Amino acid sequence: MASPGNKTVMDYRKKFQVNPGDRIKLRKIDAAYKGKHVSKKDALPLLEKHCGKLAKLQHVLYAEKKRSLLVVLQALDAAGKDGTIDHVMSAMNPQGTTVTSFKQPTSEDRARDFLWRVHPHVPAQGAVAIFNRSYYEDVLAVRVHNLAPREVWSERYDLINDFERLLRKQNNTHIIKIFLHISPEEQLARFHARLDDPTRNWKISENDYKEREHWDAYMQAYEDIFAKTSKKNAPWYIIPSNHKWFRNLAVSQIISATMEDLGMEMPKPTVDLELIRKQYHKAAETRAGKHKKHGD
């Protein structure tokens, strides 16, 4: 595949996908990677192309109603989950798209199994669901902060795999799991930018710097997640996200290419089009006759 400038376009699915069983070391992945693109301006035409394709493919998905798409976004604070949803997912029609942000579980949630609060938000056939954080927090924050015994959270990897297999087998839900990877230095720079920008002050949390103290523990928890839950039909992608524009480019390409490979087709009409055409022409002729009679 080549771009108008004869540049080879990299397949970011192959570049960033975690193969089943791979043991990834996040410290070895360059969070500032941007491929052959030198700037946001250079990447913009491709981003627009992928987002345009997303809009068209989602229209077919919605009309076909044979399958659904679940996009899971995970990241540390300030990595750009909200920005990704704003700049990439907004290409999709809100009528067939939902975004769910999973905060700390309520007392009602904690009184039930950890997937209880998730299942109502998975996508129906024909729909796209985007999870801003997800059930993976139950093997992340729960593990890092010792909110449950090891014997409890360690069983959840298999339960998560079963849950995702259920969605695929029983509802034809295709799952894309994306980890937005930034460096500790970039996170700190974004925290600083929030302090200086009144429009982003609301994002500041008292826990921002406390959570940074657990950086290494989170990295280890994520590495275990990738090794245990990246599957052929529910893969993880690790997206270098220090450059926001490159993050958006890679995510848009991965999602649009995945949807394109589904082989979706617009459904056949369920009515007799010839009969409908005759009815339309008859109605149009009647309307025209009335206008002529009244001199309109």
PDB file of C-alpha atoms in Angstrom:
ATOM      1  CA  MET A   1       0.000   0.000   0.000  1.00  0.00           C
ATOM      2  CA  ALA A   2       1.395   3.386  -0.966  1.00  0.00           C
ATOM      3  CA  SER A   3       0.456   6.955  -0.201  1.00  0.00           C
ATOM      4  CA  PRO A   4       0.151   9.679  -2.850  1.00  0.00           C
ATOM      5  CA  GLY A   5       3.749  10.649  -2.179  1.00  0.00           C
ATOM      6  CA  ASN A   6       4.909   7.111  -2.957  1.00  0.00           C
ATOM      7  CA  LYS A   7       5.788   6.510   0.677  1.00  0.00           C
ATOM      8  CA  THR A   8       5.160   3.036   1.980  1.00  0.00           C
ATOM      9  CA  VAL A   9       2.467   3.168   4.662  1.00  0.00           C
ATOM     10  CA  MET A  10       3.271   1.045   7.676  1.00  0.00           C
ATOM     11  CA  ASP A  11       0.674  -1.387   8.971  1.00  0.00           C
ATOM     12  CA  TYR A  12       0.428  -0.337  12.605  1.00  0.00           C
ATOM     13  CA  ARG A  13      -1.500  -3.458  13.500  1.00  0.00           C
ATOM     14  CA  LYS A  14       1.571  -5.542  12.747  1.00  0.00           C
ATOM     15  CA  LYS A  15       3.909  -2.963  14.245  1.00  0.00           C
ATOM     16  CA  PHE A  16       2.192  -2.541  17.609  1.00  0.00           C
ATOM     17  CA  GLN A  17       0.221  -5.754  18.205  1.00  0.00           C
ATOM     18  CA  VAL A  18       1.165  -7.957  21.139  1.00  0.00           C
ATOM     19  CA  ASN A  19       1.248 -11.530  19.922  1.00  0.00           C
ATOM     20  CA  PRO A  20      -0.331 -14.127  22.224  1.00  0.00           C
ATOM     21  CA  GLY A  21       2.087 -15.120  24.980  1.00  0.00           C
ATOM     22  CA  ASP A  22       4.647 -12.388  24.245  1.00  0.00           C
ATOM     23  CA  ARG A  23       6.453 -10.976  27.267  1.00  0.00           C
ATOM     24  CA  ILE A  24       6.681  -7.241  26.617  1.00  0.00           C
ATOM     25  CA  LYS A  25       9.025  -4.887  28.450  1.00  0.00           C
ATOM     26  CA  LEU A  26       7.476  -1.439  28.259  1.00  0.00           C
ATOM     27  CA  ARG A  27      10.727   0.304  29.154  1.00  0.00           C
ATOM     28  CA  LYS A  28      12.141  -0.979  25.864  1.00  0.00           C
ATOM     29  CA  ILE A  29       9.360   0.570  23.788  1.00  0.00           C
ATOM     30  CA  ASP A  30      10.007   4.129  22.642  1.00  0.00           C
ATOM     31  CA  ALA A  31       6.975   6.167  23.690  1.00  0.00           C
ATOM     32  CA  ALA A  32       8.156   9.008  21.405  1.00  0.00           C
ATOM     33  CA  TYR A  33       8.157   6.851  18.268  1.00  0.00           C
ATOM     34  CA  LYS A  34       6.511   8.531  15.272  1.00  0.00           C
ATOM     35  CA  GLY A  35       7.557   6.385  12.343  1.00  0.00           C
ATOM     36  CA  LYS A  36       8.549   8.233   9.186  1.00  0.00           C
ATOM     37  CA  HIS A  37       6.252  11.146   9.910  1.00  0.00           C
ATOM     38  CA  VAL A  38       8.071  14.315  10.878  1.00  0.00           C
ATOM     39  CA  SER A  39       5.147  16.388  12.090  1.00  0.00           C
ATOM     40  CA  LYS A  40       1.434  16.605  12.716  1.00  0.00           C
ATOM     41  CA  LYS A  41       1.040  18.436   9.403  1.00  0.00           C
ATOM     42  CA  ASP A  42       2.775  15.605   7.577  1.00  0.00           C
ATOM     43  CA  ALA A  43       0.485  12.992   9.144  1.00  0.00           C
ATOM     44  CA  LEU A  44      -2.784  14.923   8.858  1.00  0.00           C
ATOM     45  CA  PRO A  45      -3.848  13.692   5.367  1.00  0.00           C
ATOM     46  CA  LEU A  46      -3.559  10.051   6.479  1.00  0.00           C
ATOM     47  CA  LEU A  47      -5.393  10.739   9.736  1.00  0.00           C
ATOM     48  CA  GLU A  48      -8.244  12.366   7.821  1.00  0.00           C
ATOM     49  CA  LYS A  49      -8.312   9.431   5.406  1.00  0.00           C
ATOM     50  CA  HIS A  50      -8.569   6.873   8.216  1.00  0.00           C
ATOM     51  CA  CYS A  51     -11.223   8.867  10.087  1.00  0.00           C
ATOM     52  CA  GLY A  52     -13.242   9.215   6.903  1.00  0.00           C
ATOM     53  CA  LYS A  53     -13.025   5.471   6.419  1.00  0.00           C
ATOM     54  CA  LEU A  54     -14.131   4.948  10.033  1.00  0.00           C
ATOM     55  CA  ALA A  55     -17.281   6.980   9.419  1.00  0.00           C
ATOM     56  CA  LYS A  56     -18.204   4.962   6.314  1.00  0.00           C
ATOM     57  CA  LEU A  57     -17.470   1.586   7.893  1.00  0.00           C
ATOM     58  CA  GLN A  58     -19.443   2.392  11.022  1.00  0.00           C
ATOM     59  CA  HIS A  59     -22.408   3.290   8.819  1.00  0.00           C
ATOM     60  CA  VAL A  60     -22.265  -0.184   7.259  1.00  0.00           C
ATOM     61  CA  LEU A  61     -21.834  -1.833  10.680  1.00  0.00           C
ATOM     62  CA  TYR A  62     -24.903   0.005  11.973  1.00  0.00           C
ATOM     63  CA  ALA A  63     -27.021  -0.890   8.941  1.00  0.00           C
ATOM     64  CA  GLU A  64     -25.893  -4.519   8.753  1.00  0.00           C
ATOM     65  CA  LYS A  65     -26.492  -5.324  12.452  1.00  0.00           C
ATOM     66  CA  LYS A  66     -24.623  -8.628  12.293  1.00  0.00           C
ATOM     67  CA  ARG A  67     -21.668  -7.802  14.546  1.00  0.00           C
ATOM     68  CA  SER A  68     -20.371  -5.197  16.957  1.00  0.00           C
ATOM     69  CA  LEU A  69     -17.097  -3.543  17.932  1.00  0.00           C
ATOM     70  CA  LEU A  70     -15.645  -2.987  21.398  1.00  0.00           C
ATOM     71  CA  VAL A  71     -12.656  -0.654  21.748  1.00  0.00           C
ATOM     72  CA  VAL A  72     -10.918  -0.798  25.123  1.00  0.00           C
ATOM     73  CA  LEU A  73      -8.674   2.170  25.973  1.00  0.00           C
ATOM     74  CA  GLN A  74      -6.223   1.799  28.844  1.00  0.00           C
ATOM     75  CA  ALA A  75      -3.434   4.122  29.931  1.00  0.00           C
ATOM     76  CA  LEU A  76      -1.862   5.909  32.842  1.00  0.00           C
ATOM     77  CA  ASP A  77      -3.062   9.410  33.675  1.00  0.00           C
ATOM     78  CA  ALA A  78      -2.542  12.054  30.967  1.00  0.00           C
ATOM     79  CA  ALA A  79      -1.713   9.523  28.243  1.00  0.00           C
ATOM     80  CA  GLY A  80      -4.613  10.728  26.117  1.00  0.00           C
ATOM     81  CA  LYS A  81      -7.658   8.500  26.455  1.00  0.00           C
ATOM     82  CA  ASP A  82     -10.025  11.479  26.274  1.00  0.00           C
ATOM     83  CA  GLY A  83      -8.040  13.006  23.417  1.00  0.00           C
ATOM     84  CA  THR A  84      -8.163   9.782  21.434  1.00  0.00           C
ATOM     85  CA  ILE A  85     -11.923   9.576  21.853  1.00  0.00           C
ATOM     86  CA  ASP A  86     -12.272  13.233  20.844  1.00  0.00           C
ATOM     87  CA  HIS A  87     -10.015  13.190  17.772  1.00  0.00           C
ATOM     88  CA  VAL A  88     -10.529   9.654  16.454  1.00  0.00           C
ATOM     89  CA  MET A  89     -13.788   8.166  17.714  1.00  0.00           C
ATOM     90  CA  SER A  90     -15.730  11.374  17.046  1.00  0.00           C
ATOM     91  CA  ALA A  91     -15.567  10.422  13.366  1.00  0.00           C
ATOM     92  CA  MET A  92     -18.278   7.877  14.138  1.00  0.00           C
ATOM     93  CA  ASN A  93     -21.990   8.651  14.258  1.00  0.00           C
ATOM     94  CA  PRO A  94     -23.105   9.086  17.899  1.00  0.00           C
ATOM     95  CA  GLN A  95     -26.326   7.232  17.036  1.00  0.00           C
ATOM     96  CA  GLY A  96     -24.402   3.959  16.868  1.00  0.00           C
ATOM     97  CA  THR A  97     -21.612   4.679  19.339  1.00  0.00           C
ATOM     98  CA  THR A  98     -21.393   4.693  23.131  1.00  0.00           C
ATOM     99  CA  VAL A  99     -18.564   5.773  25.422  1.00  0.00           C
ATOM    100  CA  THR A 100     -18.401   4.415  28.974  1.00  0.00           C
ATOM    101  CA  SER A 101     -15.896   5.653  31.538  1.00  0.00           C
ATOM    102  CA  PHE A 102     -15.306   3.203  34.359  1.00  0.00           C
ATOM    103  CA  LYS A 103     -14.538   4.983  37.610  1.00  0.00           C
ATOM    104  CA  GLN A 104     -13.946   3.448  41.008  1.00  0.00           C
ATOM    105  CA  PRO A 105     -16.581   0.784  41.724  1.00  0.00           C
ATOM    106  CA  THR A 106     -19.467   1.750  43.972  1.00  0.00           C
ATOM    107  CA  SER A 107     -20.504  -0.198  47.055  1.00  0.00           C
ATOM    108  CA  GLU A 108     -23.194  -1.841  44.924  1.00  0.00           C
ATOM    109  CA  ASP A 109     -20.543  -2.873  42.379  1.00  0.00           C
ATOM    110  CA  ARG A 110     -18.253  -4.266  45.065  1.00  0.00           C
ATOM    111  CA  ALA A 111     -21.064  -6.454  46.394  1.00  0.00           C
ATOM    112  CA  ARG A 112     -21.070  -8.362  43.093  1.00  0.00           C
ATOM    113  CA  ASP A 113     -18.591 -10.014  40.737  1.00  0.00           C
ATOM    114  CA  PHE A 114     -16.146  -7.642  39.065  1.00  0.00           C
ATOM    115  CA  LEU A 115     -17.732  -7.986  35.595  1.00  0.00           C
ATOM    116  CA  TRP A 116     -21.278  -7.236  36.801  1.00  0.00           C
ATOM    117  CA  ARG A 117     -21.029  -3.510  36.090  1.00  0.00           C
ATOM    118  CA  VAL A 118     -19.415  -4.051  32.693  1.00  0.00           C
ATOM    119  CA  HIS A 119     -21.807  -6.344  30.875  1.00  0.00           C
ATOM    120  CA  PRO A 120     -24.664  -3.814  30.447  1.00  0.00           C
ATOM    121  CA  HIS A 121     -22.310  -1.558  28.460  1.00  0.00           C
ATOM    122  CA  VAL A 122     -21.012  -4.028  25.867  1.00  0.00           C
ATOM    123  CA  PRO A 123     -22.163  -3.197  22.323  1.00  0.00           C
ATOM    124  CA  ALA A 124     -25.307  -4.573  20.741  1.00  0.00           C
ATOM    125  CA  GLN A 125     -25.048  -5.893  17.207  1.00  0.00           C
ATOM    126  CA  GLY A 126     -24.581  -2.953  14.868  1.00  0.00           C
ATOM    127  CA  ALA A 127     -23.011  -0.770  17.561  1.00  0.00           C
ATOM    128  CA  VAL A 128     -19.572   0.422  18.633  1.00  0.00           C
ATOM    129  CA  ALA A 129     -18.733   0.677  22.335  1.00  0.00           C
ATOM    130  CA  ILE A 130     -15.688   2.517  23.634  1.00  0.00           C
ATOM    131  CA  PHE A 131     -14.460   1.841  27.146  1.00  0.00           C
ATOM    132  CA  ASN A 132     -12.442   4.636  28.763  1.00  0.00           C
ATOM    133  CA  ARG A 133     -10.694   2.372  31.269  1.00  0.00           C
ATOM    134  CA  SER A 134     -12.376  -0.970  31.718  1.00  0.00           C
ATOM    135  CA  TYR A 135     -12.588  -4.268  33.561  1.00  0.00           C
ATOM    136  CA  TYR A 136      -8.797  -4.403  33.280  1.00  0.00           C
ATOM    137  CA  GLU A 137      -8.631  -2.029  36.238  1.00  0.00           C
ATOM    138  CA  ASP A 138      -9.534  -5.103  38.307  1.00  0.00           C
ATOM    139  CA  VAL A 139      -6.088  -6.542  37.574  1.00  0.00           C
ATOM    140  CA  LEU A 140      -4.378  -3.131  37.599  1.00  0.00           C
ATOM    141  CA  ALA A 141      -5.355  -0.692  40.355  1.00  0.00           C
ATOM    142  CA  VAL A 142      -6.696  -3.563  42.444  1.00  0.00           C
ATOM    143  CA  ARG A 143      -3.326  -5.299  42.182  1.00  0.00           C
ATOM    144  CA  VAL A 144      -1.084  -2.243  42.585  1.00  0.00           C
ATOM    145  CA  HIS A 145      -2.960  -0.957  45.629  1.00  0.00           C
ATOM    146  CA  ASN A 146      -3.626  -4.346  47.222  1.00  0.00           C
ATOM    147  CA  LEU A 147      -7.395  -3.883  47.096  1.00  0.00           C
ATOM    148  CA  ALA A 148      -7.939  -7.641  46.829  1.00  0.00           C
ATOM    149  CA  PRO A 149      -5.836 -10.683  47.737  1.00  0.00           C
ATOM    150  CA  ARG A 150      -3.529 -12.046  45.046  1.00  0.00           C
ATOM    151  CA  GLU A 151      -5.505 -15.287  44.875  1.00  0.00           C
ATOM    152  CA  VAL A 152      -8.580 -13.219  43.938  1.00  0.00           C
ATOM    153  CA  TRP A 153      -7.216 -10.888  41.247  1.00  0.00           C
ATOM    154  CA  SER A 154      -4.871 -13.507  39.755  1.00  0.00           C
ATOM    155  CA  GLU A 155      -7.889 -15.616  38.731  1.00  0.00           C
ATOM    156  CA  ARG A 156      -9.347 -12.717  36.800  1.00  0.00           C
ATOM    157  CA  TYR A 157      -7.077 -13.045  33.755  1.00  0.00           C
ATOM    158  CA  ASP A 158      -8.770 -16.313  32.791  1.00  0.00           C
ATOM    159  CA  LEU A 159     -12.189 -14.886  33.621  1.00  0.00           C
ATOM    160  CA  ILE A 160     -11.497 -11.879  31.397  1.00  0.00           C
ATOM    161  CA  ASN A 161     -10.418 -14.153  28.558  1.00  0.00           C
ATOM    162  CA  ASP A 162     -13.625 -16.147  29.007  1.00  0.00           C
ATOM    163  CA  PHE A 163     -15.695 -12.950  29.045  1.00  0.00           C
ATOM    164  CA  GLU A 164     -14.147 -11.684  25.829  1.00  0.00           C
ATOM    165  CA  ARG A 165     -14.572 -15.099  24.216  1.00  0.00           C
ATOM    166  CA  LEU A 166     -18.233 -15.010  25.245  1.00  0.00           C
ATOM    167  CA  LEU A 167     -18.727 -11.651  23.536  1.00  0.00           C
ATOM    168  CA  ARG A 168     -17.083 -12.894  20.362  1.00  0.00           C
ATOM    169  CA  LYS A 169     -18.803 -16.276  20.185  1.00  0.00           C
ATOM    170  CA  GLN A 170     -22.289 -15.277  21.316  1.00  0.00           C
ATOM    171  CA  ASN A 171     -22.641 -11.768  19.885  1.00  0.00           C
ATOM    172  CA  ASN A 172     -19.980 -11.552  17.158  1.00  0.00           C
ATOM    173  CA  THR A 173     -18.274  -8.723  19.059  1.00  0.00           C
ATOM    174  CA  HIS A 174     -14.844  -7.826  17.723  1.00  0.00           C
ATOM    175  CA  ILE A 175     -12.520  -6.487  20.397  1.00  0.00           C
ATOM    176  CA  ILE A 176      -9.608  -4.069  20.002  1.00  0.00           C
ATOM    177  CA  LYS A 177      -7.611  -3.303  23.143  1.00  0.00           C
ATOM    178  CA  ILE A 178      -5.334  -0.273  23.075  1.00  0.00           C
ATOM    179  CA  PHE A 179      -2.713   0.802  25.602  1.00  0.00           C
ATOM    180  CA  LEU A 180      -1.541   4.392  25.174  1.00  0.00           C
ATOM    181  CA  HIS A 181       2.132   4.363  26.147  1.00  0.00           C
ATOM    182  CA  ILE A 182       3.801   7.561  27.373  1.00  0.00           C
ATOM    183  CA  SER A 183       7.051   8.179  29.208  1.00  0.00           C
ATOM    184  CA  PRO A 184       7.201   9.425  32.813  1.00  0.00           C
ATOM    185  CA  GLU A 185       8.765  12.664  31.520  1.00  0.00           C
ATOM    186  CA  GLU A 186       5.927  13.254  29.075  1.00  0.00           C
ATOM    187  CA  GLN A 187       3.342  12.597  31.767  1.00  0.00           C
ATOM    188  CA  LEU A 188       4.979  15.183  34.030  1.00  0.00           C
ATOM    189  CA  ALA A 189       5.042  17.711  31.170  1.00  0.00           C
ATOM    190  CA  ARG A 190       1.321  17.177  30.598  1.00  0.00           C
ATOM    191  CA  PHE A 191       0.589  17.601  34.298  1.00  0.00           C
ATOM    192  CA  HIS A 192       2.425  20.931  34.117  1.00  0.00           C
ATOM    193  CA  ALA A 193       0.431  21.969  31.049  1.00  0.00           C
ATOM    194  CA  ARG A 194      -2.789  21.312  32.943  1.00  0.00           C
ATOM    195  CA  LEU A 195      -1.679  23.685  35.677  1.00  0.00           C
ATOM    196  CA  ASP A 196      -1.018  26.455  33.144  1.00  0.00           C
ATOM    197  CA  ASP A 197      -4.183  25.999  31.091  1.00  0.00           C
ATOM    198  CA  PRO A 198      -7.435  27.124  32.778  1.00  0.00           C
ATOM    199  CA  THR A 199      -9.457  25.027  30.319  1.00  0.00           C
ATOM    200  CA  ARG A 200      -7.708  21.907  31.579  1.00  0.00           C
ATOM    201  CA  ASN A 201      -7.474  22.708  35.311  1.00  0.00           C
ATOM    202  CA  TRP A 202     -10.529  20.538  35.905  1.00  0.00           C
ATOM    203  CA  LYS A 203      -8.505  17.449  34.953  1.00  0.00           C
ATOM    204  CA  ILE A 204      -6.108  17.918  37.857  1.00  0.00           C
ATOM    205  CA  SER A 205      -6.449  15.306  40.581  1.00  0.00           C
ATOM    206  CA  GLU A 206      -4.875  15.032  44.001  1.00  0.00           C
ATOM    207  CA  ASN A 207      -3.920  11.475  43.073  1.00  0.00           C
ATOM    208  CA  ASP A 208      -1.902  12.440  39.969  1.00  0.00           C
ATOM    209  CA  TYR A 209       1.460  12.535  41.721  1.00  0.00           C
ATOM    210  CA  LYS A 210       0.634   9.789  44.197  1.00  0.00           C
ATOM    211  CA  GLU A 211      -0.042   7.396  41.321  1.00  0.00           C
ATOM    212  CA  ARG A 212       3.305   8.299  39.725  1.00  0.00           C
ATOM    213  CA  GLU A 213       4.989   6.719  42.749  1.00  0.00           C
ATOM    214  CA  HIS A 214       3.588   3.368  41.551  1.00  0.00           C
ATOM    215  CA  TRP A 215       4.802   3.726  37.950  1.00  0.00           C
ATOM    216  CA  ASP A 216       6.958   0.588  37.971  1.00  0.00           C
ATOM    217  CA  ALA A 217       4.221  -1.475  39.617  1.00  0.00           C
ATOM    218  CA  TYR A 218       1.746  -0.383  36.958  1.00  0.00           C
ATOM    219  CA  MET A 219       4.212  -1.213  34.201  1.00  0.00           C
ATOM    220  CA  GLN A 220       4.670  -4.723  35.585  1.00  0.00           C
ATOM    221  CA  ALA A 221       0.903  -5.160  35.925  1.00  0.00           C
ATOM    222  CA  TYR A 222       0.367  -4.087  32.316  1.00  0.00           C
ATOM    223  CA  GLU A 223       3.109  -6.398  31.079  1.00  0.00           C
ATOM    224  CA  ASP A 224       1.350  -9.324  32.768  1.00  0.00           C
ATOM    225  CA  ILE A 225      -1.950  -8.261  31.223  1.00  0.00           C
ATOM    226  CA  PHE A 226      -0.442  -8.243  27.735  1.00  0.00           C
ATOM    227  CA  ALA A 227       1.123 -11.677  28.213  1.00  0.00           C
ATOM    228  CA  LYS A 228      -2.012 -13.271  29.655  1.00  0.00           C
ATOM    229  CA  THR A 229      -4.853 -11.623  27.719  1.00  0.00           C
ATOM    230  CA  SER A 230      -3.636 -10.629  24.243  1.00  0.00           C
ATOM    231  CA  LYS A 231      -5.391 -13.154  22.022  1.00  0.00           C
ATOM    232  CA  LYS A 232      -5.825 -13.605  18.283  1.00  0.00           C
ATOM    233  CA  ASN A 233      -9.428 -12.394  18.388  1.00  0.00           C
ATOM    234  CA  ALA A 234      -8.914  -9.851  21.182  1.00  0.00           C
ATOM    235  CA  PRO A 235      -5.429  -8.400  20.658  1.00  0.00           C
ATOM    236  CA  TRP A 236      -3.631  -5.714  22.600  1.00  0.00           C
ATOM    237  CA  TYR A 237      -1.885  -2.857  20.771  1.00  0.00           C
ATOM    238  CA  ILE A 238       0.765  -0.751  22.492  1.00  0.00           C
ATOM    239  CA  ILE A 239       0.657   2.713  20.924  1.00  0.00           C
ATOM    240  CA  PRO A 240       3.550   5.162  21.436  1.00  0.00           C
ATOM    241  CA  SER A 241       1.694   8.265  22.605  1.00  0.00           C
ATOM    242  CA  ASN A 242       4.201  10.973  23.494  1.00  0.00           C
ATOM    243  CA  HIS A 243       3.170  12.607  20.199  1.00  0.00           C
ATOM    244  CA  LYS A 244      -0.580  13.047  20.344  1.00  0.00           C
ATOM    245  CA  TRP A 245      -0.945  13.348  16.578  1.00  0.00           C
ATOM    246  CA  PHE A 246       0.921  10.082  16.005  1.00  0.00           C
ATOM    247  CA  ARG A 247      -1.218   8.362  18.626  1.00  0.00           C
ATOM    248  CA  ASN A 248      -4.342   9.470  16.761  1.00  0.00           C
ATOM    249  CA  LEU A 249      -2.914   8.349  13.426  1.00  0.00           C
ATOM    250  CA  ALA A 250      -1.987   4.875  14.661  1.00  0.00           C
ATOM    251  CA  VAL A 251      -5.266   4.292  16.503  1.00  0.00           C
ATOM    252  CA  SER A 252      -7.384   5.447  13.550  1.00  0.00           C
ATOM    253  CA  GLN A 253      -5.513   3.170  11.171  1.00  0.00           C
ATOM    254  CA  ILE A 254      -5.769   0.135  13.453  1.00  0.00           C
ATOM    255  CA  ILE A 255      -9.507   0.511  14.028  1.00  0.00           C
ATOM    256  CA  SER A 256     -10.398   1.319  10.416  1.00  0.00           C
ATOM    257  CA  ALA A 257      -8.268  -1.560   9.067  1.00  0.00           C
ATOM    258  CA  THR A 258      -9.823  -3.976  11.552  1.00  0.00           C
ATOM    259  CA  MET A 259     -13.323  -2.918  10.555  1.00  0.00           C
ATOM    260  CA  GLU A 260     -12.463  -3.126   6.878  1.00  0.00           C
ATOM    261  CA  ASP A 261     -11.350  -6.730   7.308  1.00  0.00           C
ATOM    262  CA  LEU A 262     -14.752  -7.714   8.715  1.00  0.00           C
ATOM    263  CA  GLY A 263     -16.139  -7.950   5.187  1.00  0.00           C
ATOM    264  CA  MET A 264     -19.300  -6.031   6.031  1.00  0.00           C
ATOM    265  CA  GLU A 265     -21.960  -5.351   3.410  1.00  0.00           C
ATOM    266  CA  MET A 266     -24.927  -3.039   3.244  1.00  0.00           C
ATOM    267  CA  PRO A 267     -28.080  -5.128   3.812  1.00  0.00           C
ATOM    268  CA  LYS A 268     -30.456  -5.884   0.993  1.00  0.00           C
ATOM    269  CA  PRO A 269     -33.740  -3.931   1.031  1.00  0.00           C
ATOM    270  CA  THR A 270     -36.589  -5.697   2.795  1.00  0.00           C
ATOM    271  CA  VAL A 271     -39.288  -4.129   0.615  1.00  0.00           C
ATOM    272  CA  ASP A 272     -40.279  -4.402  -3.059  1.00  0.00           C
ATOM    273  CA  LEU A 273     -38.414  -1.425  -4.512  1.00  0.00           C
ATOM    274  CA  GLU A 274     -40.384  -1.499  -7.771  1.00  0.00           C
ATOM    275  CA  LEU A 275     -43.634  -1.282  -5.842  1.00  0.00           C
ATOM    276  CA  ILE A 276     -42.274   1.558  -3.715  1.00  0.00           C
ATOM    277  CA  ARG A 277     -41.138   3.407  -6.869  1.00  0.00           C
ATOM    278  CA  LYS A 278     -44.617   3.083  -8.394  1.00  0.00           C
ATOM    279  CA  GLN A 279     -46.166   4.384  -5.185  1.00  0.00           C
ATOM    280  CA  TYR A 280     -43.728   7.297  -5.146  1.00  0.00           C
ATOM    281  CA  HIS A 281     -44.413   8.224  -8.769  1.00  0.00           C
ATOM    282  CA  LYS A 282     -48.150   8.004  -8.193  1.00  0.00           C
ATOM    283  CA  ALA A 283     -47.881  10.239  -5.113  1.00  0.00           C
ATOM    284  CA  ALA A 284     -45.655  12.694  -7.004  1.00  0.00           C
ATOM    285  CA  GLU A 285     -48.091  12.852  -9.945  1.00  0.00           C
ATOM    286  CA  THR A 286     -51.030  13.427  -7.589  1.00  0.00           C
ATOM    287  CA  ARG A 287     -49.117  16.182  -5.837  1.00  0.00           C
ATOM    288  CA  ALA A 288     -48.202  17.824  -9.139  1.00  0.00           C
ATOM    289  CA  GLY A 289     -51.836  17.661 -10.281  1.00  0.00           C
ATOM    290  CA  LYS A 290     -53.048  19.424  -7.152  1.00  0.00           C
ATOM    291  CA  HIS A 291     -50.476  22.184  -7.585  1.00  0.00           C
ATOM    292  CA  LYS A 292     -51.546  22.664 -11.226  1.00  0.00           C
ATOM    293  CA  LYS A 293     -55.234  22.756 -10.289  1.00  0.00           C
ATOM    294  CA  HIS A 294     -54.664  25.459  -7.674  1.00  0.00           C
ATOM    295  CA  GLY A 295     -52.282  27.393  -9.897  1.00  0.00           C
ATOM    296  CA  ASP A 296     -49.270  26.988  -7.590  1.00  0.00           C
TER     297      ASP A 296
END
